[in-house]
Coordinates of C-alpha atoms and ligand atoms in Angstrom, one line a residue:
M6 CA -8.4 18.0 8.6
V7 CA -4.6 17.0 8.3
R8 CA -4.2 14.2 5.9
E9 CA -1.5 11.7 6.6
Q10 CA 0.8 10.9 3.7
F11 CA 2.1 7.3 3.2
Q12 CA 4.6 5.7 1.0
M13 CA 4.9 2.1 -0.2
L14 CA 7.6 -0.3 0.8
I15 CA 9.6 -1.8 -2.0
N16 CA 13.1 -3.4 -1.6
G17 CA 13.4 -1.9 1.7
Q18 CA 12.8 1.7 0.5
W19 CA 9.8 4.0 1.0
I20 CA 8.4 5.3 -2.2
D21 CA 5.6 6.9 -4.2
A22 CA 4.1 5.3 -7.2
K23 CA 6.0 5.9 -10.3
S24 CA 3.0 7.6 -11.8
G25 CA 2.8 10.1 -8.8
K26 CA -0.8 9.2 -8.4
T27 CA -2.4 8.7 -5.0
F28 CA -5.8 7.7 -3.6
E29 CA -7.5 8.6 -0.3
S30 CA -8.7 6.6 2.6
I31 CA -11.9 7.7 4.5
N32 CA -12.5 7.1 8.2
P33 CA -15.8 5.3 8.2
A34 CA -16.9 6.7 11.4
T35 CA -16.5 10.3 10.3
E36 CA -16.7 10.3 6.5
Q37 CA -13.5 12.3 6.5
V38 CA -10.5 11.8 4.4
W39 CA -7.6 11.1 6.6
G40 CA -4.9 9.5 4.6
E41 CA -3.4 9.5 1.1
F42 CA -1.7 6.5 -0.4
P43 CA 0.4 5.7 -3.5
F44 CA -1.9 4.4 -6.4
A45 CA 0.3 1.6 -7.6
D46 CA 0.0 0.2 -11.2
A47 CA 1.6 -2.6 -13.1
N48 CA 5.0 -0.8 -13.2
D49 CA 5.1 -0.5 -9.4
V50 CA 3.9 -4.0 -9.0
D51 CA 6.7 -5.2 -11.4
D52 CA 9.4 -3.4 -9.2
A53 CA 7.8 -5.0 -6.1
V54 CA 7.7 -8.6 -7.5
R55 CA 11.3 -8.2 -8.9
S56 CA 12.6 -6.9 -5.5
A57 CA 11.0 -9.9 -3.8
H58 CA 12.4 -12.2 -6.4
A59 CA 16.0 -10.7 -6.0
A60 CA 15.6 -11.1 -2.2
F61 CA 14.6 -14.8 -2.5
E62 CA 17.6 -15.5 -4.8
S63 CA 20.0 -13.4 -2.6
D64 CA 22.7 -15.2 -0.5
E65 CA 21.5 -13.2 2.5
W66 CA 18.1 -15.1 2.5
R67 CA 18.9 -18.3 0.8
L68 CA 21.7 -19.1 3.0
M69 CA 20.0 -17.8 6.3
T70 CA 19.4 -20.8 8.4
A71 CA 15.7 -21.7 9.3
S72 CA 16.4 -21.1 13.0
Q73 CA 17.7 -17.5 12.0
R74 CA 14.5 -16.8 10.1
G75 CA 12.6 -18.0 13.3
K76 CA 14.4 -15.5 15.5
L77 CA 13.4 -12.7 13.0
L78 CA 9.9 -13.7 13.2
R79 CA 10.1 -13.8 17.1
K80 CA 11.5 -10.3 17.0
L81 CA 8.8 -9.1 14.7
G82 CA 6.1 -10.7 17.0
D83 CA 7.8 -8.8 19.8
L84 CA 7.7 -5.4 17.9
V85 CA 4.0 -5.9 17.0
G86 CA 3.2 -6.5 20.7
E87 CA 5.3 -3.3 21.8
N88 CA 3.3 -1.4 19.1
K89 CA 0.0 -2.9 19.8
E90 CA -1.8 0.5 20.7
K91 CA -0.6 2.4 17.6
L92 CA -1.5 -0.6 15.4
A93 CA -4.9 -0.9 17.0
Q94 CA -5.7 2.8 16.7
L95 CA -4.6 3.0 13.2
E96 CA -6.6 -0.1 12.0
S97 CA -9.7 1.4 13.8
K98 CA -9.3 4.7 11.9
D99 CA -8.8 3.1 8.7
N100 CA -11.6 0.5 8.6
G101 CA -14.0 1.6 11.4
K102 CA -13.3 -1.6 13.5
L103 CA -13.9 -1.2 17.2
I104 CA -10.9 -0.2 19.3
R105 CA -11.8 -2.9 21.8
E106 CA -11.7 -5.5 18.9
T107 CA -8.6 -4.2 17.3
L108 CA -6.8 -4.1 20.7
G109 CA -7.8 -7.7 21.2
Q110 CA -6.8 -8.9 17.8
V111 CA -3.6 -6.9 17.8
G112 CA -2.7 -8.1 21.2
Y113 CA -3.0 -11.6 20.2
L114 CA -1.0 -11.2 16.9
P115 CA 2.4 -11.8 18.3
E116 CA 1.2 -15.4 18.9
F117 CA 1.1 -16.1 15.1
F118 CA 4.6 -14.9 14.7
Y119 CA 5.7 -17.0 17.7
Y120 CA 4.1 -20.0 16.5
Y121 CA 5.6 -19.9 13.1
A122 CA 9.1 -18.8 14.5
G123 CA 8.9 -22.0 16.4
L124 CA 8.0 -24.2 13.5
A125 CA 10.6 -22.6 11.2
D126 CA 13.4 -25.1 12.0
K127 CA 11.1 -28.0 12.2
V128 CA 10.2 -28.3 8.7
E129 CA 11.5 -31.5 7.7
G130 CA 11.4 -34.0 4.8
E131 CA 11.2 -37.8 5.2
T132 CA 13.5 -40.8 4.3
L133 CA 11.6 -43.0 1.9
S134 CA 11.1 -46.7 2.3
L135 CA 12.0 -47.5 -1.3
D136 CA 11.2 -51.0 -2.8
K137 CA 14.7 -50.8 -4.5
P138 CA 17.8 -52.2 -2.6
D139 CA 20.4 -50.1 -4.3
L140 CA 18.7 -46.9 -4.1
F141 CA 18.3 -44.3 -1.1
G142 CA 15.5 -41.7 -1.3
Y143 CA 14.4 -38.8 0.9
T144 CA 12.4 -35.7 0.5
V145 CA 13.1 -32.0 1.3
R146 CA 10.4 -29.3 1.7
E147 CA 11.6 -26.1 -0.1
P148 CA 10.1 -22.6 -0.4
L149 CA 8.1 -21.5 -3.4
G150 CA 9.5 -18.2 -4.3
V151 CA 7.5 -14.9 -4.4
I152 CA 4.2 -15.0 -2.5
A153 CA 1.3 -12.5 -3.4
G154 CA -0.7 -11.7 -0.3
I155 CA -4.1 -10.2 -1.2
I156 CA -5.7 -8.8 1.9
P157 CA -9.3 -7.3 2.5
W158 CA -10.3 -4.5 4.4
N159 CA -12.2 -6.2 7.4
S160 CA -9.1 -7.5 9.5
P161 CA -6.1 -6.5 7.6
L162 CA -3.4 -7.2 10.3
Y163 CA -4.8 -10.5 11.4
L164 CA -5.4 -11.7 7.7
T165 CA -1.8 -10.7 6.9
A166 CA -0.1 -12.2 10.0
I167 CA -1.5 -15.6 9.1
K168 CA 0.0 -15.3 5.6
I169 CA 3.3 -13.9 6.1
A170 CA 4.3 -15.6 9.3
P171 CA 4.4 -19.2 7.6
A172 CA 5.5 -17.7 4.4
L173 CA 8.6 -16.1 5.7
A174 CA 9.2 -19.0 8.2
T175 CA 9.6 -21.4 5.2
G176 CA 11.9 -19.1 3.3
N177 CA 9.7 -17.2 0.8
T178 CA 9.6 -13.7 0.1
V179 CA 6.3 -11.7 0.0
V180 CA 4.4 -8.7 -1.8
L181 CA 1.4 -7.6 0.1
K182 CA -1.5 -5.8 -1.5
P183 CA -3.9 -4.5 1.2
S184 CA -7.5 -3.4 0.3
E185 CA -7.6 0.2 -0.8
H186 CA -9.8 0.9 2.1
A187 CA -7.4 -0.4 4.7
S188 CA -3.8 -0.1 3.8
A189 CA -2.2 1.9 6.7
T190 CA -1.5 -0.9 9.1
L191 CA 0.2 -3.2 6.6
L192 CA 2.7 -0.4 5.8
E193 CA 3.4 -0.1 9.5
L194 CA 3.9 -3.8 9.8
G195 CA 6.4 -3.4 6.9
K196 CA 8.3 -0.9 9.0
L197 CA 8.4 -3.2 11.9
A198 CA 9.6 -6.1 9.7
L199 CA 12.7 -3.9 8.6
E200 CA 13.2 -3.1 12.2
A201 CA 13.2 -6.8 13.1
G202 CA 15.9 -7.3 10.7
F203 CA 14.3 -9.0 7.7
P204 CA 16.5 -8.1 4.6
A205 CA 15.3 -5.5 2.0
G206 CA 12.9 -7.1 -0.4
A207 CA 11.8 -10.0 1.9
L208 CA 8.5 -8.2 2.6
N209 CA 7.2 -5.5 0.2
V210 CA 3.9 -3.6 0.6
I211 CA 2.2 -2.0 -2.5
T212 CA -1.0 0.0 -2.1
G213 CA -3.7 0.3 -4.9
Y214 CA -6.8 -1.0 -6.2
G215 CA -7.8 -4.5 -7.2
L216 CA -7.5 -3.1 -10.7
P217 CA -4.8 -2.5 -11.8
C218 CA -2.7 -3.3 -8.7
G219 CA -4.0 -6.7 -7.4
D220 CA -4.7 -7.8 -11.1
A221 CA -1.1 -7.1 -12.2
L222 CA 0.2 -8.8 -9.0
T223 CA -1.6 -11.9 -9.3
R224 CA -0.8 -12.6 -12.9
H225 CA 3.0 -11.7 -12.6
P226 CA 5.0 -14.4 -14.0
L227 CA 7.4 -14.4 -10.9
V228 CA 4.6 -14.9 -8.5
K229 CA 4.6 -18.7 -7.3
K230 CA 1.7 -18.6 -4.9
I231 CA -1.2 -16.4 -4.2
A232 CA -2.7 -16.2 -0.8
F233 CA -6.1 -14.5 -1.2
T234 CA -8.6 -13.4 1.2
G235 CA -11.8 -11.6 0.1
G236 CA -15.0 -11.9 -1.8
S237 CA -15.9 -14.6 -4.4
E238 CA -16.0 -12.4 -7.5
S239 CA -12.5 -11.1 -7.0
A240 CA -11.5 -14.7 -6.3
K241 CA -12.7 -15.8 -9.9
H242 CA -10.5 -13.0 -11.3
V243 CA -7.6 -14.3 -9.2
I244 CA -8.2 -17.9 -10.2
R245 CA -8.2 -16.9 -13.8
N246 CA -4.9 -14.9 -13.4
S247 CA -3.3 -17.9 -11.9
A248 CA -3.7 -19.6 -15.1
E249 CA -1.1 -17.1 -16.6
N250 CA 1.6 -17.8 -14.0
Y251 CA 0.6 -21.3 -12.7
A252 CA 0.8 -19.9 -9.2
K253 CA -0.4 -22.1 -6.4
L254 CA -3.5 -20.7 -4.7
S255 CA -5.2 -20.7 -1.3
L256 CA -8.6 -18.8 -1.1
E257 CA -10.3 -17.8 2.1
L258 CA -13.6 -16.5 0.9
G259 CA -17.0 -15.7 2.3
G260 CA -19.6 -17.7 4.2
K261 CA -23.3 -18.0 5.5
S262 CA -22.4 -19.8 8.6
P263 CA -25.1 -21.5 10.5
N264 CA -25.2 -21.1 14.3
I265 CA -27.4 -23.9 15.5
I266 CA -29.1 -23.6 18.8
F267 CA -30.8 -26.6 20.1
N268 CA -33.5 -26.8 23.0
D269 CA -31.1 -28.3 25.3
A270 CA -28.5 -25.5 25.0
D271 CA -27.4 -23.1 27.8
I272 CA -29.5 -20.2 26.6
D273 CA -27.6 -17.5 28.2
S274 CA -24.5 -18.8 26.6
A275 CA -26.1 -19.4 23.2
V276 CA -27.6 -15.8 23.1
N277 CA -24.1 -14.3 23.8
G278 CA -22.6 -16.8 21.1
A279 CA -25.2 -15.7 18.6
V280 CA -24.6 -11.9 19.3
A281 CA -20.9 -12.5 19.1
G282 CA -21.3 -14.5 15.9
I283 CA -23.3 -11.8 14.0
F284 CA -22.8 -8.4 15.5
A285 CA -19.1 -8.4 16.4
A286 CA -17.1 -6.6 13.7
A287 CA -20.7 -5.3 12.7
G288 CA -21.0 -8.6 10.8
Q289 CA -17.9 -7.9 8.6
S290 CA -16.3 -11.2 9.2
C291 CA -16.0 -14.1 6.9
V292 CA -17.0 -16.5 9.7
S293 CA -20.1 -14.4 10.7
G294 CA -22.7 -16.7 12.3
S295 CA -25.2 -15.0 9.9
R296 CA -27.7 -17.8 9.7
L297 CA -29.4 -18.6 13.2
L298 CA -31.1 -22.0 13.2
V299 CA -33.1 -22.3 16.4
Q300 CA -35.2 -25.4 17.6
E301 CA -38.9 -24.7 17.4
D302 CA -39.9 -25.3 21.1
I303 CA -37.3 -22.6 22.3
Y304 CA -37.6 -20.5 19.2
E305 CA -39.8 -17.6 20.6
E306 CA -37.9 -17.4 23.9
F307 CA -34.5 -17.3 22.1
V308 CA -35.4 -14.7 19.6
T309 CA -37.1 -12.4 22.2
R310 CA -33.8 -12.5 24.3
L311 CA -31.6 -12.1 21.3
T312 CA -33.7 -9.1 20.1
E313 CA -33.6 -7.5 23.7
R314 CA -29.7 -7.9 23.6
A315 CA -29.3 -6.6 20.1
E316 CA -31.4 -3.5 21.0
R317 CA -28.9 -2.9 24.0
I318 CA -25.8 -2.9 21.7
V319 CA -24.0 0.4 21.8
V320 CA -23.5 1.5 18.4
G321 CA -21.2 4.4 17.8
D322 CA -17.5 5.7 17.6
P323 CA -15.3 2.7 17.3
S324 CA -12.3 4.6 19.0
H325 CA -14.6 4.7 22.2
I326 CA -13.8 1.6 24.5
E327 CA -17.5 1.3 25.5
T328 CA -18.7 1.1 22.0
E329 CA -19.9 -2.5 21.1
M330 CA -20.5 -2.0 17.3
G331 CA -19.0 0.3 15.0
P332 CA -19.6 1.4 11.3
M333 CA -19.6 -0.4 8.0
A334 CA -16.1 0.0 6.5
T335 CA -17.3 1.4 3.2
A336 CA -20.1 3.4 1.9
S337 CA -20.7 0.5 -0.7
Q338 CA -20.8 -2.1 2.0
L339 CA -23.6 0.0 3.7
A340 CA -25.4 0.0 0.5
I341 CA -25.2 -3.5 0.2
V342 CA -26.6 -4.1 3.6
E343 CA -29.4 -2.0 2.9
R344 CA -30.2 -3.8 -0.3
F345 CA -30.2 -7.1 1.3
V346 CA -32.6 -6.0 3.9
D347 CA -34.9 -4.7 1.4
V348 CA -34.8 -7.9 -0.5
A349 CA -35.5 -9.9 2.7
L350 CA -38.6 -7.7 3.5
T351 CA -39.9 -8.0 0.0
E352 CA -39.5 -11.9 0.2
G353 CA -41.7 -11.7 3.3
A354 CA -39.1 -11.8 6.1
K355 CA -40.4 -10.4 9.4
L356 CA -38.4 -7.6 11.0
R357 CA -37.7 -8.0 14.7
T358 CA -35.4 -5.2 15.2
G359 CA -33.2 -2.8 13.3
G360 CA -33.4 -2.5 9.6
K361 CA -32.2 1.0 9.1
R362 CA -29.2 3.2 9.4
A363 CA -28.3 4.1 13.0
D364 CA -29.3 7.6 14.0
I365 CA -25.9 9.0 14.1
Q366 CA -24.9 12.3 12.4
S367 CA -22.1 11.0 10.2
G368 CA -20.5 7.7 9.5
W369 CA -21.6 4.6 7.8
F370 CA -23.5 3.1 10.8
Y371 CA -26.3 0.5 10.5
T372 CA -28.4 -0.8 13.3
P373 CA -28.2 -4.5 14.5
T374 CA -30.8 -6.2 12.6
I375 CA -32.8 -9.5 13.2
L376 CA -34.9 -10.7 10.4
E377 CA -37.1 -14.0 10.7
C378 CA -37.0 -15.9 7.3
N379 CA -39.6 -18.4 5.9
S380 CA -37.4 -20.7 4.1
N381 CA -33.8 -21.7 3.8
N382 CA -34.1 -20.7 0.2
D383 CA -34.7 -17.1 1.0
T384 CA -32.0 -14.8 -0.4
L385 CA -31.0 -13.7 3.2
M386 CA -30.5 -17.3 4.2
Q387 CA -28.4 -18.0 1.1
E388 CA -26.3 -14.9 0.4
E389 CA -23.6 -13.4 2.3
V390 CA -24.4 -10.0 3.5
F391 CA -21.1 -8.9 5.5
G392 CA -23.1 -6.7 7.8
P393 CA -24.9 -6.9 11.2
V394 CA -28.0 -8.7 9.8
A395 CA -29.0 -12.1 11.5
A396 CA -31.3 -14.4 9.5
V397 CA -33.4 -16.4 11.9
I398 CA -35.3 -19.7 11.3
P399 CA -36.9 -22.4 13.4
F400 CA -36.2 -26.1 12.9
K401 CA -37.9 -29.2 14.1
D402 CA -35.2 -31.8 15.0
E403 CA -31.6 -32.7 14.3
A404 CA -32.2 -34.0 10.9
E405 CA -33.7 -30.7 9.7
A406 CA -31.1 -28.7 11.3
L407 CA -28.3 -30.7 9.4
A408 CA -30.3 -30.4 6.2
M409 CA -30.5 -26.7 6.6
A410 CA -27.0 -26.2 7.7
N411 CA -25.8 -28.0 4.7
D412 CA -28.1 -26.4 2.1
S413 CA -25.6 -23.7 1.2
K414 CA -23.0 -23.0 -1.4
Y415 CA -20.6 -22.0 1.3
G416 CA -19.0 -24.0 4.0
L417 CA -16.7 -21.9 6.1
A418 CA -17.9 -22.4 9.8
A419 CA -20.7 -23.5 11.9
G420 CA -21.7 -23.3 15.5
I421 CA -23.6 -26.0 17.5
W422 CA -25.0 -25.1 20.9
T423 CA -26.2 -28.3 23.0
Q424 CA -25.4 -29.9 26.2
N425 CA -25.7 -33.3 24.7
L426 CA -22.3 -34.6 23.7
A427 CA -23.6 -37.3 21.5
K428 CA -25.7 -35.0 19.5
A429 CA -22.9 -32.6 19.2
H430 CA -20.6 -35.3 17.7
R431 CA -23.4 -36.4 15.2
M432 CA -23.8 -33.0 14.1
I433 CA -19.9 -32.3 13.7
K434 CA -19.8 -35.5 11.6
G435 CA -22.6 -34.4 9.3
I436 CA -21.8 -30.7 8.8
R437 CA -19.8 -29.7 5.7
S438 CA -17.8 -26.8 6.8
G439 CA -14.1 -26.1 7.6
I440 CA -14.6 -25.0 11.0
V441 CA -17.1 -26.2 13.5
W442 CA -17.4 -24.5 17.0
V443 CA -19.4 -26.2 19.9
N444 CA -20.7 -24.0 22.6
T445 CA -18.5 -21.3 21.6
Y446 CA -18.1 -19.1 18.5
R447 CA -15.4 -17.2 16.5
A448 CA -12.4 -18.5 18.7
V449 CA -9.0 -18.6 16.7
S450 CA -5.6 -19.9 17.6
A451 CA -2.3 -19.9 15.5
S452 CA -2.4 -23.6 15.8
A453 CA -5.9 -24.1 14.4
P454 CA -6.4 -24.4 10.7
I455 CA -8.9 -21.9 9.0
G456 CA -10.4 -22.6 5.6
G457 CA -13.5 -23.4 3.8
Y458 CA -15.5 -26.2 2.1
G459 CA -17.4 -25.5 -1.1
Q460 CA -17.4 -21.8 -2.4
S461 CA -15.7 -20.7 0.9
G462 CA -12.4 -21.5 -0.8
Y463 CA -9.7 -24.0 -0.5
G464 CA -6.4 -24.2 1.2
R465 CA -5.8 -23.8 4.9
E466 CA -4.3 -21.0 6.9
C467 CA -2.9 -21.3 10.5
G468 CA -1.6 -24.5 12.1
I469 CA 0.9 -27.0 10.6
D470 CA -0.9 -27.3 7.5
S471 CA 0.1 -23.9 6.5
I472 CA 3.6 -24.9 6.2
N473 CA 2.7 -27.4 3.5
E474 CA 0.8 -24.4 1.6
F475 CA 4.0 -22.4 1.5
T476 CA 6.4 -25.3 0.6
Q477 CA 6.9 -27.7 -2.3
I478 CA 8.5 -31.1 -2.2
K479 CA 11.7 -32.2 -3.8
T480 CA 12.3 -36.0 -3.8
V481 CA 16.0 -37.0 -3.9
W482 CA 17.2 -40.4 -5.4
I483 CA 20.8 -41.6 -4.5
N484 CA 22.3 -44.8 -6.2
T485 CA 24.2 -46.6 -3.4
S486 CA 25.5 -49.3 -5.7
S487 CA 29.0 -49.7 -6.9
E488 CA 27.9 -51.6 -10.0
P489 CA 27.7 -49.6 -13.3
M490 CA 24.2 -48.3 -14.1
A491 CA 22.1 -50.9 -15.9
D492 CA 20.6 -50.6 -19.3
P493 CA 19.2 -47.0 -19.4
F494 CA 16.2 -48.1 -21.4
I495 CA 14.9 -50.2 -18.5
M496 CA 12.9 -48.3 -16.0
R497 CA 13.3 -50.1 -12.6
Ligands
LIG1433 P1 -12.8 -8.0 -2.5 O1 -12.8 -9.3 -3.0 O2 -12.9 -7.0 -3.7 O3 -11.5 -7.5 -1.9 C1 -10.4 -8.3 -1.4 C2 -9.0 -7.9 -1.9 O4 -9.0 -8.2 -3.3 C3 -8.8 -6.5 -1.9 O5 -7.5 -6.3 -1.7 C4 -9.1 -6.0 -3.4 O6 -8.5 -4.9 -3.7 C5 -8.5 -7.3 -4.2 N1 -8.9 -7.3 -5.5 C6 -10.2 -6.9 -6.0 N2 -10.1 -7.4 -7.4 C7 -9.1 -7.9 -7.6 C8 -8.5 -8.5 -8.8 N3 -9.0 -8.5 -9.8 N4 -7.3 -9.2 -8.8 C9 -6.5 -9.2 -7.6 N5 -7.0 -8.6 -6.5 C10 -8.3 -7.9 -6.5 O7 -13.7 -7.6 -1.5 P2 -14.8 -6.3 -1.4 O8 -14.0 -5.3 -0.7 O9 -15.2 -5.8 -2.8 O10 -15.9 -7.0 -0.6 C11 -16.8 -7.7 -1.4 C12 -17.4 -8.8 -0.5 O11 -16.4 -9.7 -0.3 C13 -17.9 -8.5 0.8 O12 -19.3 -7.9 0.8 C14 -17.8 -9.8 1.3 O13 -19.0 -10.5 1.2 C15 -16.6 -10.4 0.9 N6 -15.4 -10.3 1.6 C16 -15.1 -11.3 2.3 C17 -13.8 -11.1 3.1 C18 -13.4 -12.4 3.9 O14 -12.7 -12.2 5.1 N7 -13.5 -13.6 3.4 C19 -13.2 -9.9 3.4 C20 -13.7 -8.8 2.6 C21 -14.9 -8.9 1.9 P3 -9.4 -3.5 -3.5 O15 -10.0 -3.5 -2.3 O16 -8.3 -2.4 -3.5 O17 -10.3 -3.4 -4.7

C-alpha cells in the first residue's frame, strides 16, 4: 500500500521534524499503515511556538482590524465547505469515523467559522461607572498571545474548529497538536488557513506524540493559554505543565452521561435518542449517553426495543454510506472496551447483546453492546469506556433518577426523555452537568456553550462565552481633572 507523506506547518512553511523522525498512522478499518507524519520533539515545538509568537507581535497581525480577521475566518469557513468531501474522507481514513458522520460534521463546520467571523468585531469593553468624579474608566478585551490547542483523535476537525475560530477571531495565534492517531485533517485545515490569507505563523500545526510533543508545547514559556480536549490522565499532566508557564486553561474531558427515560416519554423517540447517544461514533464521543436510566414500569419494553435496534446496527467499513457503526479508532481503545466489558460481567452485569469483537476480517470493530447493571456503583456505571457499550439500569421515580444521575465524578451532559414539561424543568434544575438535552441528544451549535461540571473539565467552548476564554481584560483609568495630582500616598 502506498504511504502518504505529510509535513508540518510552521511559520507558513511545510517542513519535516528536525530529527528527521516520523511516525505512522494506521487506518482502523483495515489495520494498514496509510500515512507517515513528522515526529515533532521539543525543538520543533519551540520553533512552532516562536513562529506563533512572532506572528502575534507582527504589525501585520497586531494592526489587522477585527473585521478583517472576521473576513479571513469567513473565507476559511467557505474553503472548509468547498473541501467538505476531501476532509470528510481523510478524517474517516485516519480515525475510522463513519463517512456519513464526518460528512455531516464537516458539512456543518463552516458555521463555527462564520459565527466567530461575525463576532470578531463585536468584542467590546465597557465604560465603568466609577465612584470617583474626576476619573473616567473603561475596559478593553485583548488577546492572550500564543494558544496551544491539544486535540484528541475522535473528532479532530470539529474539536479544532471550536478552538481556533474564537482564538483567531480575538487576535491570538495558535499552535495545534493533533493526536498521533488523527493528524491528517488538521494539516489540511492548516493549508486552507494559508489559502484563506491568514499570515504565516498565525496558525501552526505540529504532529507528534503526547510525550515529547504535547508535553513540550503545554509547558512552553511563550504559551499563554492551553485549550485541551482529551482524557483525564493527560489533563492532569497538562494542568501540572501550566504551573510552569501560568497559562490559562480550558479542559474538555470525558463523561459518563446519564440518558434518563421516563415512563411518559415518546418511546420511539427515546429509543432513537438512546441509540444515537451511545452507538453514534461507536461510543467514542465525550458526550456519549453511556448510562441509560430507565423508569421501572417501561424498563423491559424499552430495553427489548433498544436491543432489537442495536442488533440491526450495520457495523463495517466506515467509508460506505450505509454503514451505521465503524471501528474503534485505535487498537488500545478496542482493548479498553474489552476490558470494561469483562469487568462488568465479573461484577454481575447481564449481557443483553454484543459483548464481543465484530465478526469482520480486519479492523478494530466491536459489536454494539448492552449490559444491564445492578447498581450505580458498578464500574460500568462510573467509568468512561469510550466505546459502544450501554450500561442500563432501572429507576423507581424522579428522585431516584436524579440521585443516580448526579452520583458521578463527571458532569458533561445529560438527556431527559419525558412529555411532562414540569418534570423536565425540575430535572434540568437538579442535574449537575454542563449540557442538558430534553427529548433530543447530541445536538451541537456554534452558539451553544459546551463544557463540563466536576471532572469533565472547566471552561466553555462555543458560544459568546468562548470569546472571554480567549481574551483578557485591560482596565483603563483617565484623570479628567485639571488640578494637580493629590498627595500620592493617599489611595483614593
Ligand atoms: P489523551 O488524553 O491521551 O489524548 C488527547 C490529546 O492529548 C492527544 O493529542 C494526546 O497526544 C495529548 N497528550 C497526551 N499526553 C499529553 C501530555 N502529557 N501533554 C500534552 N498533551 C498530551 O487521550 P487518549 O487518546 O489516550 O484516550 C484516553 C481516554 O481519554 C479515552 O479512553 C477517553 O476516555 C478519553 N478521551 C476523551 C476525549 C474527549 O473528547 N473528551 C477524546 C479522546 C479521549 P497523543 O494522542 O499524540 O498521545
